[in-house]
Coordinates of C-alpha atoms and ligand atoms in Angstrom, one line a residue:
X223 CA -185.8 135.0 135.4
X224 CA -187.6 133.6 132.6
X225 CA -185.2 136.2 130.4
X226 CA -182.3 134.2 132.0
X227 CA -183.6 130.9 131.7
X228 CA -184.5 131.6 127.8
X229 CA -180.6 133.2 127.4
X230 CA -179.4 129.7 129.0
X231 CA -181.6 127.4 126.4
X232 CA -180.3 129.3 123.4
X233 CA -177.1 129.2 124.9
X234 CA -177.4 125.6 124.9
X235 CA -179.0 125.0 121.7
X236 CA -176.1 126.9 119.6
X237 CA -173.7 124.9 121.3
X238 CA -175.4 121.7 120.8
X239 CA -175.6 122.7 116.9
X240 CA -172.0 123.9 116.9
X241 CA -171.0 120.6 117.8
X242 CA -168.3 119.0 115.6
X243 CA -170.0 115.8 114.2
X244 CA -167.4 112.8 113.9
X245 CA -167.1 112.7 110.2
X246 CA -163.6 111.9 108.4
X247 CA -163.4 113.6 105.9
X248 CA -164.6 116.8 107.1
X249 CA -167.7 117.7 104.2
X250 CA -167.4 120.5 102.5
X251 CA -170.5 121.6 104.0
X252 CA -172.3 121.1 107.3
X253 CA -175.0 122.2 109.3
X254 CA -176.4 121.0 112.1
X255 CA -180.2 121.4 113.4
X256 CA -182.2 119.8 115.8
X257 CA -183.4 117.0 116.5
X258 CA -182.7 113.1 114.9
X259 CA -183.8 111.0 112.6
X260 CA -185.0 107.5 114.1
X261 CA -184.1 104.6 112.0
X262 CA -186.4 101.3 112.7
X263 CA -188.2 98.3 111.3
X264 CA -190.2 98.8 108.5
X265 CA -188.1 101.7 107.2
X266 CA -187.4 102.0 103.1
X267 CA -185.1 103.2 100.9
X268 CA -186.3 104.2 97.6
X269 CA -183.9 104.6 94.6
X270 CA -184.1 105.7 91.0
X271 CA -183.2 102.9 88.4
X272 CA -179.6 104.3 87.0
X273 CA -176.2 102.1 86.6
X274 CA -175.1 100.5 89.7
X275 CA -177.4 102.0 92.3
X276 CA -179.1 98.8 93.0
X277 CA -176.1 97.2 94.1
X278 CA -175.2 100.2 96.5
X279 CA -179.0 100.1 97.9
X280 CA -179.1 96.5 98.6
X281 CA -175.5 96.3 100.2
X282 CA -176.7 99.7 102.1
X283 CA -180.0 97.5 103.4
X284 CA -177.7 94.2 104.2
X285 CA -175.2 96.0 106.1
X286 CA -177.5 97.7 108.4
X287 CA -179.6 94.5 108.8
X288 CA -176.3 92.9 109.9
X289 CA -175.0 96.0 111.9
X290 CA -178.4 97.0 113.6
X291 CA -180.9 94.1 113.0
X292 CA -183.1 97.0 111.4
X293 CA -184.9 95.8 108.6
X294 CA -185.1 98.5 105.5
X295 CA -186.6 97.8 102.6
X296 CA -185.3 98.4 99.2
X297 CA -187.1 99.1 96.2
X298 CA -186.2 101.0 92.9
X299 CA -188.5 103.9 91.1
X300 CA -189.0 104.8 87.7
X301 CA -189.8 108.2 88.1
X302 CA -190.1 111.3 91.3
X303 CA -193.7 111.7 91.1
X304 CA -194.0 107.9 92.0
X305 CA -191.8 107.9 95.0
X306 CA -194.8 107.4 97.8
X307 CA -193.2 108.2 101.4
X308 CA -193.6 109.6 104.4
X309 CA -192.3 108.2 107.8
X310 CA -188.7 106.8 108.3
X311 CA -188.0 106.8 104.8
X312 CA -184.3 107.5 102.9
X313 CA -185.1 108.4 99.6
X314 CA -182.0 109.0 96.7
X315 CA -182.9 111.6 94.5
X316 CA -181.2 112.2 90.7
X317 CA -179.6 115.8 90.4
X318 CA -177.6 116.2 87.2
X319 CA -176.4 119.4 88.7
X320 CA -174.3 117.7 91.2
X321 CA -170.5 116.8 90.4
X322 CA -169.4 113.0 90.0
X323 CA -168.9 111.9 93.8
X324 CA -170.7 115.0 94.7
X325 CA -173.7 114.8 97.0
X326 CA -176.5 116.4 99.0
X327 CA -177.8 114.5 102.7
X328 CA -180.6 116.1 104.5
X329 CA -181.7 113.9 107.5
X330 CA -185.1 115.4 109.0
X331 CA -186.8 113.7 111.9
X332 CA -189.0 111.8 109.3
X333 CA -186.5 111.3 106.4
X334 CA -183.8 111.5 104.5
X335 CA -183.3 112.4 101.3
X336 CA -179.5 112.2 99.4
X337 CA -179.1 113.6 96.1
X338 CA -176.5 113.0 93.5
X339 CA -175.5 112.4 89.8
X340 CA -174.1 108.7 89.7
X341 CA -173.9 106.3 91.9
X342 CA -170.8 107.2 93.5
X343 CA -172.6 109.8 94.8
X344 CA -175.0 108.4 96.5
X345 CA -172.5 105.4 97.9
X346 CA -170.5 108.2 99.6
X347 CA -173.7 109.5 101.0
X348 CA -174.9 106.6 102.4
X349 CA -171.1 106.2 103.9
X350 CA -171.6 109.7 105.6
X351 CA -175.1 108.5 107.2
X352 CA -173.6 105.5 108.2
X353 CA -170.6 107.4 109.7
X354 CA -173.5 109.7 111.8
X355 CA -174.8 106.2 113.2
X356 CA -172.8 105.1 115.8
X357 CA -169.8 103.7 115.3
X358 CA -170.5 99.8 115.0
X359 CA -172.7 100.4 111.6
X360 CA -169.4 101.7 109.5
X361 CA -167.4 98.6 110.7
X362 CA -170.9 96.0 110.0
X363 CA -171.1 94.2 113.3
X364 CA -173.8 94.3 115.6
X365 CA -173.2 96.1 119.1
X366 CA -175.4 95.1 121.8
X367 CA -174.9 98.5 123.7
X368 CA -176.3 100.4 121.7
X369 CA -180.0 101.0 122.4
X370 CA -181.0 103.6 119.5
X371 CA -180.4 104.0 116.2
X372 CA -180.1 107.6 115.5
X373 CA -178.7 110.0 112.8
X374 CA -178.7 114.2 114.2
X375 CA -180.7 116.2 111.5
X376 CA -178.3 117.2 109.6
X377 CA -177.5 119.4 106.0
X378 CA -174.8 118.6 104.1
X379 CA -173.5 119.6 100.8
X380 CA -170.1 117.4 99.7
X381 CA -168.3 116.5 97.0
X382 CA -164.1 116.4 96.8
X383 CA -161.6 118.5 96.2
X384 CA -159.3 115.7 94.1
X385 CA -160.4 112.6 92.1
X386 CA -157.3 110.4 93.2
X387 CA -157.8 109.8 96.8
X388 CA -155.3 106.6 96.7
X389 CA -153.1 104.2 98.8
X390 CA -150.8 101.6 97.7
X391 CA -149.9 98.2 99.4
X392 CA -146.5 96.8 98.9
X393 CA -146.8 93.0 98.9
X394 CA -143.8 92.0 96.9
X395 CA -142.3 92.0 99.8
X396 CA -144.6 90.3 102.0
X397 CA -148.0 88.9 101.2
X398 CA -150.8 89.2 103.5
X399 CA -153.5 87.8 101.0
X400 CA -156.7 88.4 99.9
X401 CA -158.9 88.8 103.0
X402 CA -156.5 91.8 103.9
X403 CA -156.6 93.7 100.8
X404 CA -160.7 93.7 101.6
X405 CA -160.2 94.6 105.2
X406 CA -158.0 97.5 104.0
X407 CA -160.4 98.0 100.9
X408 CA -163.4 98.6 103.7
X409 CA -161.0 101.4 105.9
X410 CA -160.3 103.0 102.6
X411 CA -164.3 103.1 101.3
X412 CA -165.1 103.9 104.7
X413 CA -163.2 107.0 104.2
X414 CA -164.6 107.3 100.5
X415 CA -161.0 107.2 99.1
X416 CA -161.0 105.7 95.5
X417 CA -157.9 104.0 94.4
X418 CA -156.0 100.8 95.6
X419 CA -152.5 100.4 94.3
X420 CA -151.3 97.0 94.4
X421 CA -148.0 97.2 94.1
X422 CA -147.5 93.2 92.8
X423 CA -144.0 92.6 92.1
X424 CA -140.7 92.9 93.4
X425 CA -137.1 91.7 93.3
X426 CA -138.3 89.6 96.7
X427 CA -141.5 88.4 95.1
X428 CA -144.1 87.9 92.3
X429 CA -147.5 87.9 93.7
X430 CA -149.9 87.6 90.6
X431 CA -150.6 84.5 88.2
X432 CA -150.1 85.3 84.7
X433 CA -151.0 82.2 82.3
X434 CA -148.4 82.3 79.7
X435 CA -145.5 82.4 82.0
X436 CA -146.1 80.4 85.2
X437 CA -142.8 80.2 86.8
X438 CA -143.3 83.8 87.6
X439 CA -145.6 82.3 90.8
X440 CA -143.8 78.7 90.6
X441 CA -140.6 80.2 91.2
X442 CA -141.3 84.1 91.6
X443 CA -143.6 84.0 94.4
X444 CA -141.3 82.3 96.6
X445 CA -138.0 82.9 98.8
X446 CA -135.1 81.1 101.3
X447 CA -136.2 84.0 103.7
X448 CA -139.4 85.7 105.6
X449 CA -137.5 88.7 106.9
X450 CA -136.4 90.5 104.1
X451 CA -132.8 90.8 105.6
X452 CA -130.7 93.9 106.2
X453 CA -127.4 94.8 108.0
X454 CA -127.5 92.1 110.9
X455 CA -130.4 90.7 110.2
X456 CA -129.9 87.7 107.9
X457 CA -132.0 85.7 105.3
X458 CA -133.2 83.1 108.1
X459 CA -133.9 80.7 105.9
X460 CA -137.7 80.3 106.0
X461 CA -139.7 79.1 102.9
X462 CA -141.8 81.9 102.5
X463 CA -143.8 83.9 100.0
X464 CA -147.6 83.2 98.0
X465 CA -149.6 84.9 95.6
X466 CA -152.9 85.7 93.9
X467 CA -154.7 83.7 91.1
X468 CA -156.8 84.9 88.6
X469 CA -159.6 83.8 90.9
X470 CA -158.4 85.7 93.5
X471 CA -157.5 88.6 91.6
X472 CA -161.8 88.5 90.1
X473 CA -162.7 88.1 94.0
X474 CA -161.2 91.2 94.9
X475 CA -161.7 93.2 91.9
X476 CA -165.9 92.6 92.0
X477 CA -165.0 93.9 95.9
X478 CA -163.4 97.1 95.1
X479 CA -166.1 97.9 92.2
X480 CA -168.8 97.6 95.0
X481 CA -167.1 100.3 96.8
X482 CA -166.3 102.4 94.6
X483 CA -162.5 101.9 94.0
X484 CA -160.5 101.4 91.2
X485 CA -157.6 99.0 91.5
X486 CA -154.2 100.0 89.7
X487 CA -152.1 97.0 89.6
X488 CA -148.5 97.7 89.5
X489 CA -146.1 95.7 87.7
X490 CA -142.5 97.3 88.4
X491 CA -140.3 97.1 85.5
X492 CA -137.2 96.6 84.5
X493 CA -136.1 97.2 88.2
X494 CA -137.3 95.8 91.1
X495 CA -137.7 92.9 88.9
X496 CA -134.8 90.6 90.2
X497 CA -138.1 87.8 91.3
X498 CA -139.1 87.9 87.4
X499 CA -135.7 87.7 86.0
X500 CA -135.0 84.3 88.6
X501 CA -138.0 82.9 87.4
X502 CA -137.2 83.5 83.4
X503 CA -133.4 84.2 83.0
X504 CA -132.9 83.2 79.7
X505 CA -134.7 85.9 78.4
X506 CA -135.0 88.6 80.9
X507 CA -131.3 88.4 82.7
X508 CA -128.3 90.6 81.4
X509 CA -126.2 87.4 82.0
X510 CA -128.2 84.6 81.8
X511 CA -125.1 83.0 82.1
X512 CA -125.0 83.2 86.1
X513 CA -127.3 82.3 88.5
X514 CA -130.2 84.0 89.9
X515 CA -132.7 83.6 92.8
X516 CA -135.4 85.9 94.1
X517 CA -133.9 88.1 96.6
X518 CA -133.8 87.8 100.1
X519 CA -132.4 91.1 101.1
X520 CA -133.7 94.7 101.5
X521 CA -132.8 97.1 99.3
X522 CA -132.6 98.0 95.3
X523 CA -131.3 95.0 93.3
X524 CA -129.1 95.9 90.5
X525 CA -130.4 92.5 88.8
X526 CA -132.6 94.8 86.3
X527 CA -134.7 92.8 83.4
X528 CA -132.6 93.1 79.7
X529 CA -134.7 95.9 78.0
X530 CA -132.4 94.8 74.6
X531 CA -134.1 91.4 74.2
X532 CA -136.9 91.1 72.5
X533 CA -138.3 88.1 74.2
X534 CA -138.2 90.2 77.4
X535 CA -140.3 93.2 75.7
X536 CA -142.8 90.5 74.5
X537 CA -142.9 89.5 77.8
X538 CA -143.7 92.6 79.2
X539 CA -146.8 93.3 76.6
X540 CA -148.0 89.5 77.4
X541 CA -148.1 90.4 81.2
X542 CA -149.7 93.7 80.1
X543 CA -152.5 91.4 77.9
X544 CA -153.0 89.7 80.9
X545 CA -153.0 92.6 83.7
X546 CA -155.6 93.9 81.1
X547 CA -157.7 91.1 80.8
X548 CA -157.8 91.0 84.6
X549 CA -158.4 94.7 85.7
X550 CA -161.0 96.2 84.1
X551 CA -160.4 100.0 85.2
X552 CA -157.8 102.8 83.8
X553 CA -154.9 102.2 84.5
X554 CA -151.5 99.8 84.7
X555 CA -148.9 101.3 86.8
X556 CA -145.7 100.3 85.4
X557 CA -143.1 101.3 88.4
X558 CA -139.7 102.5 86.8
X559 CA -138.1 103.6 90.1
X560 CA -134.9 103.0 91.4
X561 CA -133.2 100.9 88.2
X562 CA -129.9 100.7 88.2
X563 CA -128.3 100.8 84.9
X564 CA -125.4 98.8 85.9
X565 CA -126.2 95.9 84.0
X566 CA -127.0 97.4 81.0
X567 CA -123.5 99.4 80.6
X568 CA -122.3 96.0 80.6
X569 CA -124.1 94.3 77.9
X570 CA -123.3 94.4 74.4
X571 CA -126.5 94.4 72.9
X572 CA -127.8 97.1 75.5
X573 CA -125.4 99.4 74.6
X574 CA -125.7 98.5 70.8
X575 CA -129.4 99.5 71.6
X576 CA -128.5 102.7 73.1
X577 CA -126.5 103.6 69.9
X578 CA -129.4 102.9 67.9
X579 CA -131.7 105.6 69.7
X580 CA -129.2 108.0 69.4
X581 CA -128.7 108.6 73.3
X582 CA -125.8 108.3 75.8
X583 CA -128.0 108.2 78.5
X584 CA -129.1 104.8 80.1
X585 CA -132.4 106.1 81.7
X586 CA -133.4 106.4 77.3
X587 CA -133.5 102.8 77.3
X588 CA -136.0 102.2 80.1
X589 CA -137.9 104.9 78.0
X590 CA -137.5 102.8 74.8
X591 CA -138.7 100.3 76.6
X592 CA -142.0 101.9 77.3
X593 CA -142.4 103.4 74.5
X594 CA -142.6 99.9 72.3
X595 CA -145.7 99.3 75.5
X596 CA -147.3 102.1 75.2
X597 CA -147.8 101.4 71.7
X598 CA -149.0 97.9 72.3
X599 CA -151.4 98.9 74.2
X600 CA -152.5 101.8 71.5
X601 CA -153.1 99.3 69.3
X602 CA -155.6 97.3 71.4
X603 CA -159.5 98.1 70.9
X604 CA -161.2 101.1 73.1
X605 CA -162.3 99.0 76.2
X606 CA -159.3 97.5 76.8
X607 CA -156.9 100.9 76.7
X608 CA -155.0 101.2 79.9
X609 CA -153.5 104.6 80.7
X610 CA -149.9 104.4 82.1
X611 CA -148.3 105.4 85.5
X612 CA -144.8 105.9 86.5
X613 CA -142.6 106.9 89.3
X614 CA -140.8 110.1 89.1
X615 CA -137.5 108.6 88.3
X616 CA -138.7 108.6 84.9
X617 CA -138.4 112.0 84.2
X618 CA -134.7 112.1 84.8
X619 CA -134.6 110.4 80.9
X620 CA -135.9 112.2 77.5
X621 CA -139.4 111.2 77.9
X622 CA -140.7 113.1 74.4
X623 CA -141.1 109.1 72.6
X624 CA -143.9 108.8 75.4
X625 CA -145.5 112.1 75.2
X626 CA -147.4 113.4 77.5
X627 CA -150.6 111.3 77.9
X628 CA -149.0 109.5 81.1
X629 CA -149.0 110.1 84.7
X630 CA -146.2 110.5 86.8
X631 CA -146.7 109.1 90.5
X632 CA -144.4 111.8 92.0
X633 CA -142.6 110.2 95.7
X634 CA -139.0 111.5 95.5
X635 CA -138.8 115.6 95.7
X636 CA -142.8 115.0 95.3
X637 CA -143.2 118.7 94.8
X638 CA -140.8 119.3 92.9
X639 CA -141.1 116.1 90.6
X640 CA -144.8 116.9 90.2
X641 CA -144.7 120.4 89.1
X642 CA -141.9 119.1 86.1
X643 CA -144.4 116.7 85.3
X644 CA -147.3 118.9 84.6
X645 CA -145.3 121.3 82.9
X646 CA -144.4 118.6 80.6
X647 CA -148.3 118.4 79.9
X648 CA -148.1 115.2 81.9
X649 CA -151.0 114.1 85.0
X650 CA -149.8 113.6 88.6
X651 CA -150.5 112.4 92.0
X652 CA -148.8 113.5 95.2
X653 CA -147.6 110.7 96.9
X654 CA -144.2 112.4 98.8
X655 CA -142.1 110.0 100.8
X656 CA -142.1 112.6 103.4
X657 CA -144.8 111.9 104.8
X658 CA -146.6 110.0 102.9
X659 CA -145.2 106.8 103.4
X660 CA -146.9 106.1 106.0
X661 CA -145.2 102.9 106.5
X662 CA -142.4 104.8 108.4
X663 CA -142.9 104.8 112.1
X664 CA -145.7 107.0 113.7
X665 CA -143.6 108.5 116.9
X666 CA -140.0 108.0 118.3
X667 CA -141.8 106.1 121.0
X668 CA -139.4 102.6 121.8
X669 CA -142.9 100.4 121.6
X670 CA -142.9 101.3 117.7
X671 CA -142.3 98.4 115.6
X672 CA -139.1 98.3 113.5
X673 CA -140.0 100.3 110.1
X674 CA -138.3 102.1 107.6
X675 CA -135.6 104.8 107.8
X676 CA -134.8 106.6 110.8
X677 CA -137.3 109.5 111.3
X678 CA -140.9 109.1 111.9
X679 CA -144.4 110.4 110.4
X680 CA -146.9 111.9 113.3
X681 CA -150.3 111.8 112.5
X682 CA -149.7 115.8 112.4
X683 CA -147.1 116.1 110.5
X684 CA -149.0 113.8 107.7
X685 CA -152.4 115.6 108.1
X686 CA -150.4 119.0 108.0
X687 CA -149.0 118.3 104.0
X688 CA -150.4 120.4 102.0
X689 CA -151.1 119.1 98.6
X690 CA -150.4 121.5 95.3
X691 CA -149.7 124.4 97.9
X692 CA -148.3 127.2 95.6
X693 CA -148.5 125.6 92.5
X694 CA -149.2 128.0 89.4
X695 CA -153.3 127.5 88.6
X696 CA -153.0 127.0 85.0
X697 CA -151.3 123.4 86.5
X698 CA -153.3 122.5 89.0
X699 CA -155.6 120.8 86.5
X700 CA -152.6 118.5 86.2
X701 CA -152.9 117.4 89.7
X702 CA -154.8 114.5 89.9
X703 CA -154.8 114.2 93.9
X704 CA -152.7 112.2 96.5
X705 CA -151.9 108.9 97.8
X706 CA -150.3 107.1 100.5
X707 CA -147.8 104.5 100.2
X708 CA -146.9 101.6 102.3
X709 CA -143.7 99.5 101.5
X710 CA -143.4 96.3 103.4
X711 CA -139.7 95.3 103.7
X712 CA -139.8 95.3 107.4
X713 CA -143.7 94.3 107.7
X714 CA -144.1 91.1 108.2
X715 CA -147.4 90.6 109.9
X716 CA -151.3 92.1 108.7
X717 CA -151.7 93.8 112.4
X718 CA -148.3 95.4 111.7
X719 CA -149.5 97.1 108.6
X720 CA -153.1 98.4 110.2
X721 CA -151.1 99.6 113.1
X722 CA -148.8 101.9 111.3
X723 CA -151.5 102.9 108.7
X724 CA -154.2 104.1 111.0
X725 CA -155.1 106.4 112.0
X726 CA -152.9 108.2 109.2
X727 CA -154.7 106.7 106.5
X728 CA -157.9 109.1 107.4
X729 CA -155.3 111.9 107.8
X730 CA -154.2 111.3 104.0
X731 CA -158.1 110.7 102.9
X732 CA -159.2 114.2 104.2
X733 CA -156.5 115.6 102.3
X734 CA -157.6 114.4 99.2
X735 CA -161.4 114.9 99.7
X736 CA -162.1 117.8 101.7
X737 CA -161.4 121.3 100.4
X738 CA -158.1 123.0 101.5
X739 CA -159.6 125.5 103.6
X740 CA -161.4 123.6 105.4
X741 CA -158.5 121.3 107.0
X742 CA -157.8 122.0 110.5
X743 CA -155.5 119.3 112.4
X744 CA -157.0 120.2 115.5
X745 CA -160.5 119.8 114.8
X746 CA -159.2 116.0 112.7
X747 CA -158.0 114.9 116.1
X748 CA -161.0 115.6 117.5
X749 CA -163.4 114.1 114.8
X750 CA -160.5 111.4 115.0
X751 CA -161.5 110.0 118.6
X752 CA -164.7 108.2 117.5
X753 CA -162.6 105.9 114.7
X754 CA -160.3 104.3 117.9
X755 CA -164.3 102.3 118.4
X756 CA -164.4 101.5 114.4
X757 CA -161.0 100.2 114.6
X758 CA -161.7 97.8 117.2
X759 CA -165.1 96.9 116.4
X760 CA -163.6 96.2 112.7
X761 CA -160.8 94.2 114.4
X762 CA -157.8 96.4 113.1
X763 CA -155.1 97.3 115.0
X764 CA -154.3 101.2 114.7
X765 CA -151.6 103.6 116.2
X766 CA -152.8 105.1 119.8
X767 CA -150.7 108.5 120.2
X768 CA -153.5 110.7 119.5
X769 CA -156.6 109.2 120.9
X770 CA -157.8 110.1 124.5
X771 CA -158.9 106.7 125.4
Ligands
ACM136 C1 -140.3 104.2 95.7 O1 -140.5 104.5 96.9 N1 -139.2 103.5 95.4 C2 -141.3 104.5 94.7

């Protein structure tokens, strides 16, 4: 009997420790003993003095104050030997060993202790504890329910498997404004992804102030139309549109830093530019002859900016001055999809241009256009270099007057456009319109809201990508990692967007941080049913057809 009953208890122990622990994205390393780890007043948090880890410790103790009403205290050491704790204690512990965003939790019933090697490290630590806590301490609003605040004993060892964990946010054509971007800026920490690409212009709008020309946001930022209208569905004639200042644009920026994320604005030029071209058009228009207005319609306008004018390339390196100026990270993502050369086949000096660079092909003259950027920006001083970004379409030109120190944002044949890339010698990021866009609808279901295309993206079929599967390994080092993409032509309102980018969003982030062989869909969904409680409790809508409840 007592045989039996011991049999039963270690029965019962191994399948409490097997136990899947809700964390999104899956570490790369988990193990789970007994016991918990009691978190409760008088509680500190002790943290060696290095860039930026005094920020992440106090917003760490502020957010759990607000969440839990626990009060931790903060305080910096100058060296190990001096860190003085015993009971309820987290302490952050320097390891040089440990990669960039790498890190090491080990909750015991008395402490914690998280190790890493900058302060990313340790943020996306602290995100993981807060993620074993339940669910109301990730989305920072108290929960009465909850009696206990408790983390399982736990030892992990994490870092990921790409450095580009990204997701970009269409609002050229609509604008949700800037307490969205931080909502979404939260989701996307929250599932320690890393880069926010604000995709700022369009031929249906210009959403960022930039000093020198101000019409862009006088007459750029604005439409006769909030639908951006298609087939049947016609301009209706609302005034509609808005866009960011530069105070805005510091607001958000000082947000993103805190968490971690780079911001890559996007301007996209010399297509998609038809809101620029209405707001300038006697520099930037073919035929500044006839009239222009930012668009109303869906679509790709063929109203492209005059790459042969040299008023319209200074323009471009002023808006690059200011984008600069603005956003102090790596990069400035410069579009170059979908531009129709129409316009420029029919303009004299465009095709006197073409002449002059010795091509026949149009795509060389969007090229030549980049190239004269590229080397504006060379000339500026170290801090403010910018690397550039382009969509894949800008492969299908001779791209050797660019070289190869630029990064192709491969949508369109993704794998295929990426692996040309990087055997150009050029960087790229996975972001393939099937499924990636997760702006497309999320089942065939009648309740889904009007989106793009015809198809749909499960939650599946998005985790079930597999990013750089069979690529050669002397490229892989090419791959910078993946991103998700939201365009907003039929998205009108902010619940609209959370609905169709959640739960998908955390399928995308565990592609990009957890390592390949450790992806399982199955096991997602079932680490997924926690998040339907942080979605609420954050007050985001999210896409129900794989939770339980
Ligand atoms: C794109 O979807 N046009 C990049």
């Amino acid at each position: 009997m007592r045989k039996l009953l011991f049999l039963l208890f270690s029965l019962f122990i191994f399948a409490a420790s097997a136990q899947e622990l809700s964390l999104i994205p899956q570490p790369a390393s988990v193990a789970v003993n007994d016991g918990k780890f009691l978190l409760e007043d008088g509680a500190v948090l002790r943290y060696p003095k290095i860039d930026g880890l005094s920020a992440v410790a106090g917003n760490f103790v502020n957010e759990i104050r607000l969440a839990t009403g626990v009060k931790v205290k903060a305080s910096a050491y100058k060296s190990v030997g001096k860190v003085k704790c015993k009971d309820c204690c987290i302490v952050l512990l320097l390891d040089e060993r440990l990669p960039a965003e790498g890190y090491e939790l080990s909750v015991k019933k008395n402490n914690v202790t998280v190790s890493a090697s900058q302060a990313a490290g340790f943020f996306y630590a602290l995100q993981t504890l807060k993620q074993l806590m339940p669910r109301n301490v990730m989305a920072g609003v108290p929960d009465e329910s909850v009696t206990e605040w408790s983390v399982p004993c736990v030892d992990i060892a994490d870092a990921p498997r790409f450095g580009w964990r990204g997701f970009m946010l269409d609002e050229g054509r609509h604008f949700y404004g800037k307490e969205e971007v931080k909502r979404i800026i939260d989701v996307m920490a929250a599932y320690k992804m890393n880069r926010f690409h604000w995709h700022l212009t369009e031929d249906q709008g210009w959403r960022i102030e930039i000093r020198k020309y101000p019409k862009l946001t006088e007459v750029g930022a604005w439409r006769d139309s909030k639908v951006c209208a298609w087939g049947d569905v016609k301009p209706d004639g609302i005034r509609y549109g808005g866009y960011y200042t530069r105070n805005d644009i510091e607001e958000v920026v000082e947000y993103a830093k805190e968490r971690f994320i780079e911001i890559v604005p996007e301007v996209d030029i010399p297509g998609h530019s038809q809101a620029a071209v209405a707001s300038y058009p006697e520099f930037l228009a073919c035929d500044p002859e006839n009239s222009h207005e930012v668009w109303l319609w869906q679509g790709v306008s063929g109203d492209v900016i005059n790459v042969a004018n040299p008023k319209a390339v200074q323009f471009a390196k002023d808006v690059i001055d200011e984008l600069t100026e603005m956003f102090p990270f790596g990069y400035i993502h410069l579009g170059g999809d979908e531009c129709p050369t129409r316009k420029w086949e029919r303009n004299a000096d465009c095709r006197a241009l073409l002449k002059e660079i010795g091509s026949d092909n149009y795509r060389d003259l969007q090229i030549h256009f980049y190239k004269q950027l590229k080397e504006h920006i060379a000339q500026k001083p170290a801090e403010k270099q910018r690397k550039l970004i382009f969509w894949n379409e800008v492969l299908h030109g001779n791209t050797g007057p660019l070289g190869n120190d630029i990064t192709i944002m491969a949508w369109i044949g993704a794998d295929g456009a990426a692996k040309d890339a990087a055997a150009r010698g050029m960087n790229t990021i996975l972001s393939p319109q099937i499924p990636y866009y997760i702006n497309r609808r999320q089942s065939d279901l009648p309740t889904e809201p009007v989106s793009q295309g015809y198809g749909h993206e499960t939650v599946e079929r998005v985790y079930n990508y597999k990013p750089m599967d069979g690529v050669a390994e002397d490229l892989q080092p090419k791959y910078l990692g993946v991103q998700a993409n939201f365009w907003t032509e039929w998205v009108v309102e902010p619940s609209v967007v959370q609905y169709l980018m959640l739960p998908r969003l955390a399928a995308v982030a565990e592609a990009g941080w957890s390592p390949a062989e450790k992806r399982n869909y199955d096991s997602f969904v079932n680490r997924l049913q926690g998040e339907a409680d942080y979605y609420r409790l954050k007050g985001v809508d999210f896409g129900k057809h794989v939770f339980k409840k």
